[in-house]
């Protein structure tokens, strides 16, 4: 219920601010945005390090199947803290959109849809101790480390080669693809592994990641492939 309330408040806020800013000049917010992005990049790097320690230990001692179906991430004396921090970080990351609307940048559907559904799902998954949470968190932290580092450089006015932007988006697509595949594997392994989960959690996760995969692929095509064709005069 809290996740739904936060999501509703988020949508009302961002579209409300966007409406208010319609007749105003956008704020630059260069320094705050650099600091914001750098802070999230550093936080994500620490989170990735902590979560990968857990996942690599599991995969090296018990194999990938055990990792995918793992629920100890939510109860281990160290990782349970990071599980909770990961959930809270999805609330913090809503601040990304505030910068977009205050700077009067284009707010695309993928952006706010991704934030809302991720917030709702992560809280739901945490309550259900969804299998594979540690692996999913590790992937997400890793991608966000590079993504926010890229955002920080762009905000600081540093020239970044186009292939870096392509690599960031590709890493997001790869994350979604891996998550879709892992969810399918969990579905087939449910009868053979001892863990407790509900169908709604697994279904929610699969539908969400599939939608992300489609949307990010569409974004990749329109942003990098279509523009490349236009630049060549095709």
PDB file of C-alpha atoms in Angstrom:
ATOM      1  CA  UNK A   1       0.000   0.000   0.000  1.00  0.00           C
ATOM      2  CA  UNK A   2       2.871   2.386   0.791  1.00  0.00           C
ATOM      3  CA  UNK A   3       4.407   1.736  -2.618  1.00  0.00           C
ATOM      4  CA  UNK A   4       1.131   2.558  -4.374  1.00  0.00           C
ATOM      5  CA  UNK A   5       0.703   5.719  -2.299  1.00  0.00           C
ATOM      6  CA  UNK A   6       4.257   6.845  -3.051  1.00  0.00           C
ATOM      7  CA  UNK A   7       3.790   6.101  -6.740  1.00  0.00           C
ATOM      8  CA  UNK A   8       0.556   8.086  -6.869  1.00  0.00           C
ATOM      9  CA  UNK A   9       2.167  11.016  -5.050  1.00  0.00           C
ATOM     10  CA  UNK A  10       5.137  10.825  -7.431  1.00  0.00           C
ATOM     11  CA  UNK A  11       2.937  10.981 -10.537  1.00  0.00           C
ATOM     12  CA  UNK A  12       0.865  13.850  -9.163  1.00  0.00           C
ATOM     13  CA  UNK A  13       4.031  15.740  -8.241  1.00  0.00           C
ATOM     14  CA  UNK A  14       5.942  15.353 -11.490  1.00  0.00           C
ATOM     15  CA  UNK A  15       3.027  16.098 -13.791  1.00  0.00           C
ATOM     16  CA  UNK A  16       1.945  18.918 -11.505  1.00  0.00           C
ATOM     17  CA  UNK A  17       5.415  20.474 -11.569  1.00  0.00           C
ATOM     18  CA  UNK A  18       5.597  19.923 -15.320  1.00  0.00           C
ATOM     19  CA  UNK A  19       2.361  21.864 -15.708  1.00  0.00           C
ATOM     20  CA  UNK A  20       3.626  24.687 -13.475  1.00  0.00           C
ATOM     21  CA  UNK A  21       6.890  24.856 -15.433  1.00  0.00           C
ATOM     22  CA  UNK A  22       5.095  25.049 -18.774  1.00  0.00           C
ATOM     23  CA  UNK A  23       5.154  28.853 -18.873  1.00  0.00           C
ATOM     24  CA  UNK A  24       8.443  29.226 -17.026  1.00  0.00           C
ATOM     25  CA  UNK A  25      12.091  29.024 -17.945  1.00  0.00           C
ATOM     26  CA  UNK A  26      13.727  25.763 -16.960  1.00  0.00           C
ATOM     27  CA  UNK A  27      16.309  25.744 -14.192  1.00  0.00           C
ATOM     28  CA  UNK A  28      19.870  24.739 -15.065  1.00  0.00           C
ATOM     29  CA  UNK A  29      20.619  22.900 -11.794  1.00  0.00           C
ATOM     30  CA  UNK A  30      23.973  21.814 -13.167  1.00  0.00           C
ATOM     31  CA  UNK A  31      25.868  21.470  -9.887  1.00  0.00           C
ATOM     32  CA  UNK A  32      23.021  19.786  -7.951  1.00  0.00           C
ATOM     33  CA  UNK A  33      22.526  17.320 -10.809  1.00  0.00           C
ATOM     34  CA  UNK A  34      26.231  16.462 -10.943  1.00  0.00           C
ATOM     35  CA  UNK A  35      26.314  15.872  -7.187  1.00  0.00           C
ATOM     36  CA  UNK A  36      23.075  13.888  -7.317  1.00  0.00           C
ATOM     37  CA  UNK A  37      24.307  11.617 -10.092  1.00  0.00           C
ATOM     38  CA  UNK A  38      27.743  11.141  -8.536  1.00  0.00           C
ATOM     39  CA  UNK A  39      26.184  10.262  -5.184  1.00  0.00           C
ATOM     40  CA  UNK A  40      23.918   7.657  -6.765  1.00  0.00           C
ATOM     41  CA  UNK A  41      26.810   6.264  -8.815  1.00  0.00           C
ATOM     42  CA  UNK A  42      28.924   5.832  -5.674  1.00  0.00           C
ATOM     43  CA  UNK A  43      26.014   4.359  -3.737  1.00  0.00           C
ATOM     44  CA  UNK A  44      25.283   1.921  -6.572  1.00  0.00           C
ATOM     45  CA  UNK A  45      28.936   0.863  -6.740  1.00  0.00           C
ATOM     46  CA  UNK A  46      28.958   0.052  -3.023  1.00  0.00           C
ATOM     47  CA  UNK A  47      25.667  -1.811  -3.347  1.00  0.00           C
ATOM     48  CA  UNK A  48      26.943  -3.766  -6.348  1.00  0.00           C
ATOM     49  CA  UNK A  49      30.079  -4.779  -4.451  1.00  0.00           C
ATOM     50  CA  UNK A  50      28.071  -5.970  -1.463  1.00  0.00           C
ATOM     51  CA  UNK A  51      25.455  -7.863  -3.488  1.00  0.00           C
ATOM     52  CA  UNK A  52      27.956  -9.477  -5.855  1.00  0.00           C
ATOM     53  CA  UNK A  53      29.881 -10.846  -2.869  1.00  0.00           C
ATOM     54  CA  UNK A  54      26.721 -12.660  -1.839  1.00  0.00           C
ATOM     55  CA  UNK A  55      25.817 -13.859  -5.329  1.00  0.00           C
ATOM     56  CA  UNK A  56      29.318 -14.998  -6.301  1.00  0.00           C
ATOM     57  CA  UNK A  57      29.585 -16.964  -3.060  1.00  0.00           C
ATOM     58  CA  UNK A  58      26.309 -18.728  -3.801  1.00  0.00           C
ATOM     59  CA  UNK A  59      27.108 -19.471  -7.421  1.00  0.00           C
ATOM     60  CA  UNK A  60      30.599 -20.755  -6.581  1.00  0.00           C
ATOM     61  CA  UNK A  61      29.418 -23.003  -3.758  1.00  0.00           C
ATOM     62  CA  UNK A  62      25.949 -24.108  -4.848  1.00  0.00           C
ATOM     63  CA  UNK A  63      25.599 -23.199  -8.528  1.00  0.00           C
ATOM     64  CA  UNK A  64      23.483 -20.818 -10.580  1.00  0.00           C
ATOM     65  CA  UNK A  65      20.257 -22.702  -9.989  1.00  0.00           C
ATOM     66  CA  UNK A  66      20.554 -22.168  -6.255  1.00  0.00           C
ATOM     67  CA  UNK A  67      21.416 -18.517  -6.839  1.00  0.00           C
ATOM     68  CA  UNK A  68      18.348 -17.931  -9.017  1.00  0.00           C
ATOM     69  CA  UNK A  69      16.087 -19.491  -6.399  1.00  0.00           C
ATOM     70  CA  UNK A  70      17.856 -17.932  -3.416  1.00  0.00           C
ATOM     71  CA  UNK A  71      15.851 -16.213  -0.684  1.00  0.00           C
ATOM     72  CA  UNK A  72      18.596 -15.929   1.936  1.00  0.00           C
ATOM     73  CA  UNK A  73      19.364 -12.458   0.566  1.00  0.00           C
ATOM     74  CA  UNK A  74      16.426 -11.165   2.624  1.00  0.00           C
ATOM     75  CA  UNK A  75      17.414 -12.811   5.910  1.00  0.00           C
ATOM     76  CA  UNK A  76      21.228 -13.007   5.976  1.00  0.00           C
ATOM     77  CA  UNK A  77      22.580 -10.742   8.718  1.00  0.00           C
ATOM     78  CA  UNK A  78      24.475  -8.558   6.223  1.00  0.00           C
ATOM     79  CA  UNK A  79      22.555  -8.761   2.962  1.00  0.00           C
ATOM     80  CA  UNK A  80      19.150  -8.226   4.576  1.00  0.00           C
ATOM     81  CA  UNK A  81      20.267  -4.657   5.272  1.00  0.00           C
ATOM     82  CA  UNK A  82      21.194  -4.189   1.624  1.00  0.00           C
ATOM     83  CA  UNK A  83      17.915  -5.743   0.547  1.00  0.00           C
ATOM     84  CA  UNK A  84      16.085  -3.063   2.510  1.00  0.00           C
ATOM     85  CA  UNK A  85      18.416  -0.296   1.324  1.00  0.00           C
ATOM     86  CA  UNK A  86      17.847  -1.424  -2.256  1.00  0.00           C
ATOM     87  CA  UNK A  87      14.097  -1.032  -1.795  1.00  0.00           C
ATOM     88  CA  UNK A  88      14.507   2.423  -0.260  1.00  0.00           C
ATOM     89  CA  UNK A  89      16.801   3.464  -3.113  1.00  0.00           C
ATOM     90  CA  UNK A  90      13.888   3.105  -5.517  1.00  0.00           C
ATOM     91  CA  UNK A  91      12.144   5.879  -3.616  1.00  0.00           C
ATOM     92  CA  UNK A  92      15.285   8.016  -3.701  1.00  0.00           C
ATOM     93  CA  UNK A  93      15.704   7.517  -7.447  1.00  0.00           C
ATOM     94  CA  UNK A  94      12.350   9.183  -8.056  1.00  0.00           C
ATOM     95  CA  UNK A  95      14.341  12.384  -7.653  1.00  0.00           C
ATOM     96  CA  UNK A  96      15.707  11.817 -11.168  1.00  0.00           C
ATOM     97  CA  UNK A  97      12.361  12.895 -12.578  1.00  0.00           C
ATOM     98  CA  UNK A  98      12.265  16.054 -10.476  1.00  0.00           C
ATOM     99  CA  UNK A  99      15.437  17.205 -12.222  1.00  0.00           C
ATOM    100  CA  UNK A 100      13.900  16.439 -15.609  1.00  0.00           C
ATOM    101  CA  UNK A 101      10.737  18.478 -15.069  1.00  0.00           C
ATOM    102  CA  UNK A 102      12.500  21.383 -13.328  1.00  0.00           C
ATOM    103  CA  UNK A 103      15.027  21.600 -16.168  1.00  0.00           C
ATOM    104  CA  UNK A 104      12.165  21.276 -18.687  1.00  0.00           C
ATOM    105  CA  UNK A 105      13.691  18.263 -20.398  1.00  0.00           C
ATOM    106  CA  UNK A 106      11.564  15.762 -22.297  1.00  0.00           C
ATOM    107  CA  UNK A 107       9.816  13.339 -19.950  1.00  0.00           C
ATOM    108  CA  UNK A 108       9.253  10.091 -21.826  1.00  0.00           C
ATOM    109  CA  UNK A 109       6.822   7.331 -20.877  1.00  0.00           C
ATOM    110  CA  UNK A 110       9.634   4.818 -20.349  1.00  0.00           C
ATOM    111  CA  UNK A 111      11.181   6.989 -17.649  1.00  0.00           C
ATOM    112  CA  UNK A 112       8.240   7.449 -15.301  1.00  0.00           C
ATOM    113  CA  UNK A 113       6.718   4.033 -16.060  1.00  0.00           C
ATOM    114  CA  UNK A 114      10.017   2.379 -15.159  1.00  0.00           C
ATOM    115  CA  UNK A 115      10.277   4.301 -11.892  1.00  0.00           C
ATOM    116  CA  UNK A 116       6.698   3.571 -10.807  1.00  0.00           C
ATOM    117  CA  UNK A 117       6.636  -0.127 -11.640  1.00  0.00           C
ATOM    118  CA  UNK A 118      10.096  -0.744 -10.182  1.00  0.00           C
ATOM    119  CA  UNK A 119       9.109   0.944  -6.934  1.00  0.00           C
ATOM    120  CA  UNK A 120       5.920  -1.102  -6.632  1.00  0.00           C
ATOM    121  CA  UNK A 121       7.533  -4.388  -7.608  1.00  0.00           C
ATOM    122  CA  UNK A 122      10.585  -4.109  -5.357  1.00  0.00           C
ATOM    123  CA  UNK A 123       8.420  -3.456  -2.307  1.00  0.00           C
ATOM    124  CA  UNK A 124       6.161  -6.350  -3.301  1.00  0.00           C
ATOM    125  CA  UNK A 125       9.137  -8.649  -3.921  1.00  0.00           C
ATOM    126  CA  UNK A 126      10.669  -7.686  -0.591  1.00  0.00           C
ATOM    127  CA  UNK A 127       7.464  -8.546   1.265  1.00  0.00           C
ATOM    128  CA  UNK A 128       7.250 -11.876  -0.586  1.00  0.00           C
ATOM    129  CA  UNK A 129      11.004 -12.626  -0.357  1.00  0.00           C
ATOM    130  CA  UNK A 130      10.959 -13.222  -4.099  1.00  0.00           C
ATOM    131  CA  UNK A 131      13.593 -15.742  -5.267  1.00  0.00           C
ATOM    132  CA  UNK A 132      16.671 -14.379  -7.006  1.00  0.00           C
ATOM    133  CA  UNK A 133      16.374 -10.976  -5.371  1.00  0.00           C
ATOM    134  CA  UNK A 134      20.073 -10.773  -4.591  1.00  0.00           C
ATOM    135  CA  UNK A 135      21.043 -11.482  -8.192  1.00  0.00           C
ATOM    136  CA  UNK A 136      18.551  -8.956  -9.566  1.00  0.00           C
ATOM    137  CA  UNK A 137      19.756  -6.321  -7.085  1.00  0.00           C
ATOM    138  CA  UNK A 138      23.392  -6.980  -8.014  1.00  0.00           C
ATOM    139  CA  UNK A 139      22.624  -6.519 -11.712  1.00  0.00           C
ATOM    140  CA  UNK A 140      20.639  -3.363 -11.079  1.00  0.00           C
ATOM    141  CA  UNK A 141      23.284  -1.811  -8.844  1.00  0.00           C
ATOM    142  CA  UNK A 142      25.950  -2.573 -11.462  1.00  0.00           C
ATOM    143  CA  UNK A 143      24.027  -1.033 -14.347  1.00  0.00           C
ATOM    144  CA  UNK A 144      23.179   2.013 -12.243  1.00  0.00           C
ATOM    145  CA  UNK A 145      26.830   2.519 -11.334  1.00  0.00           C
ATOM    146  CA  UNK A 146      27.683   3.074 -14.991  1.00  0.00           C
ATOM    147  CA  UNK A 147      24.419   4.838 -15.803  1.00  0.00           C
ATOM    148  CA  UNK A 148      24.704   7.474 -13.074  1.00  0.00           C
ATOM    149  CA  UNK A 149      28.411   7.943 -13.787  1.00  0.00           C
ATOM    150  CA  UNK A 150      27.451   8.688 -17.383  1.00  0.00           C
ATOM    151  CA  UNK A 151      24.723  11.092 -16.235  1.00  0.00           C
ATOM    152  CA  UNK A 152      27.200  12.878 -13.958  1.00  0.00           C
ATOM    153  CA  UNK A 153      29.666  13.394 -16.800  1.00  0.00           C
ATOM    154  CA  UNK A 154      26.948  14.689 -19.099  1.00  0.00           C
ATOM    155  CA  UNK A 155      25.635  17.038 -16.417  1.00  0.00           C
ATOM    156  CA  UNK A 156      29.172  18.337 -15.809  1.00  0.00           C
ATOM    157  CA  UNK A 157      29.520  19.170 -19.488  1.00  0.00           C
ATOM    158  CA  UNK A 158      32.141  16.498 -20.123  1.00  0.00           C
ATOM    159  CA  UNK A 159      32.174  15.235 -23.700  1.00  0.00           C
ATOM    160  CA  UNK A 160      31.193  11.571 -23.720  1.00  0.00           C
ATOM    161  CA  UNK A 161      31.612   9.412 -26.849  1.00  0.00           C
ATOM    162  CA  UNK A 162      28.369   8.192 -28.383  1.00  0.00           C
ATOM    163  CA  UNK A 163      29.366   4.572 -27.894  1.00  0.00           C
ATOM    164  CA  UNK A 164      29.293   5.097 -24.113  1.00  0.00           C
ATOM    165  CA  UNK A 165      25.633   6.116 -24.271  1.00  0.00           C
ATOM    166  CA  UNK A 166      24.941   3.117 -26.488  1.00  0.00           C
ATOM    167  CA  UNK A 167      26.759   0.836 -24.042  1.00  0.00           C
ATOM    168  CA  UNK A 168      24.708   2.157 -21.107  1.00  0.00           C
ATOM    169  CA  UNK A 169      21.402   1.529 -22.881  1.00  0.00           C
ATOM    170  CA  UNK A 170      22.610  -1.862 -24.089  1.00  0.00           C
ATOM    171  CA  UNK A 171      23.520  -2.829 -20.515  1.00  0.00           C
ATOM    172  CA  UNK A 172      19.970  -1.948 -19.464  1.00  0.00           C
ATOM    173  CA  UNK A 173      18.552  -4.116 -22.237  1.00  0.00           C
ATOM    174  CA  UNK A 174      20.867  -6.962 -21.253  1.00  0.00           C
ATOM    175  CA  UNK A 175      19.742  -6.664 -17.637  1.00  0.00           C
ATOM    176  CA  UNK A 176      16.093  -6.984 -18.663  1.00  0.00           C
ATOM    177  CA  UNK A 177      16.808  -9.921 -20.966  1.00  0.00           C
ATOM    178  CA  UNK A 178      18.701 -11.812 -18.259  1.00  0.00           C
ATOM    179  CA  UNK A 179      15.895 -11.139 -15.765  1.00  0.00           C
ATOM    180  CA  UNK A 180      13.280 -12.481 -18.192  1.00  0.00           C
ATOM    181  CA  UNK A 181      15.312 -15.653 -18.747  1.00  0.00           C
ATOM    182  CA  UNK A 182      15.991 -16.149 -15.023  1.00  0.00           C
ATOM    183  CA  UNK A 183      12.288 -15.794 -14.226  1.00  0.00           C
ATOM    184  CA  UNK A 184      11.488 -18.496 -16.782  1.00  0.00           C
ATOM    185  CA  UNK A 185      14.118 -20.757 -15.208  1.00  0.00           C
ATOM    186  CA  UNK A 186      12.682 -20.127 -11.741  1.00  0.00           C
ATOM    187  CA  UNK A 187       9.273 -21.149 -13.068  1.00  0.00           C
ATOM    188  CA  UNK A 188      10.648 -24.524 -14.177  1.00  0.00           C
ATOM    189  CA  UNK A 189      12.756 -24.974 -11.051  1.00  0.00           C
ATOM    190  CA  UNK A 190       9.958 -24.199  -8.600  1.00  0.00           C
ATOM    191  CA  UNK A 191       8.998 -27.856  -8.215  1.00  0.00           C
ATOM    192  CA  UNK A 192      12.556 -28.942  -7.492  1.00  0.00           C
ATOM    193  CA  UNK A 193      13.770 -26.189  -5.175  1.00  0.00           C
ATOM    194  CA  UNK A 194      12.641 -25.638  -1.600  1.00  0.00           C
ATOM    195  CA  UNK A 195      11.498 -22.038  -1.402  1.00  0.00           C
ATOM    196  CA  UNK A 196       8.295 -20.187  -0.758  1.00  0.00           C
ATOM    197  CA  UNK A 197       6.939 -17.722  -3.265  1.00  0.00           C
ATOM    198  CA  UNK A 198       3.629 -16.906  -4.868  1.00  0.00           C
ATOM    199  CA  UNK A 199       2.693 -17.023  -8.519  1.00  0.00           C
ATOM    200  CA  UNK A 200       1.690 -13.365  -8.451  1.00  0.00           C
ATOM    201  CA  UNK A 201       5.237 -12.319  -7.553  1.00  0.00           C
ATOM    202  CA  UNK A 202       6.793 -14.325 -10.367  1.00  0.00           C
ATOM    203  CA  UNK A 203       4.161 -13.223 -12.875  1.00  0.00           C
ATOM    204  CA  UNK A 204       4.519  -9.567 -11.868  1.00  0.00           C
ATOM    205  CA  UNK A 205       8.280  -9.793 -12.304  1.00  0.00           C
ATOM    206  CA  UNK A 206       8.090 -11.477 -15.697  1.00  0.00           C
ATOM    207  CA  UNK A 207       5.511  -9.083 -17.139  1.00  0.00           C
ATOM    208  CA  UNK A 208       7.412  -6.091 -15.780  1.00  0.00           C
ATOM    209  CA  UNK A 209      10.783  -7.163 -17.183  1.00  0.00           C
ATOM    210  CA  UNK A 210       9.235  -8.120 -20.522  1.00  0.00           C
ATOM    211  CA  UNK A 211       7.664  -4.670 -20.796  1.00  0.00           C
ATOM    212  CA  UNK A 212      11.016  -3.088 -19.926  1.00  0.00           C
ATOM    213  CA  UNK A 213      12.749  -5.198 -22.548  1.00  0.00           C
ATOM    214  CA  UNK A 214      10.326  -4.072 -25.240  1.00  0.00           C
ATOM    215  CA  UNK A 215      10.443  -0.414 -24.195  1.00  0.00           C
ATOM    216  CA  UNK A 216      14.228  -0.249 -23.890  1.00  0.00           C
ATOM    217  CA  UNK A 217      14.685  -1.989 -27.246  1.00  0.00           C
ATOM    218  CA  UNK A 218      12.289   0.509 -28.790  1.00  0.00           C
ATOM    219  CA  UNK A 219      14.205   3.368 -27.159  1.00  0.00           C
ATOM    220  CA  UNK A 220      17.497   1.944 -28.420  1.00  0.00           C
ATOM    221  CA  UNK A 221      16.155   1.638 -31.957  1.00  0.00           C
ATOM    222  CA  UNK A 222      14.679   5.139 -32.084  1.00  0.00           C
ATOM    223  CA  UNK A 223      17.608   6.832 -30.342  1.00  0.00           C
ATOM    224  CA  UNK A 224      20.603   5.149 -31.935  1.00  0.00           C
ATOM    225  CA  UNK A 225      19.596   3.164 -35.005  1.00  0.00           C
ATOM    226  CA  UNK A 226      17.026   5.531 -36.531  1.00  0.00           C
ATOM    227  CA  UNK A 227      19.240   8.581 -35.998  1.00  0.00           C
ATOM    228  CA  UNK A 228      22.182   6.710 -37.513  1.00  0.00           C
ATOM    229  CA  UNK A 229      20.155   6.034 -40.655  1.00  0.00           C
ATOM    230  CA  UNK A 230      19.094   9.678 -40.884  1.00  0.00           C
ATOM    231  CA  UNK A 231      22.670  10.899 -40.513  1.00  0.00           C
ATOM    232  CA  UNK A 232      23.647   8.679 -43.443  1.00  0.00           C
ATOM    233  CA  UNK A 233      20.797  10.089 -45.485  1.00  0.00           C
ATOM    234  CA  UNK A 234      18.959   6.787 -45.784  1.00  0.00           C
TER     235      UNK A 234
END
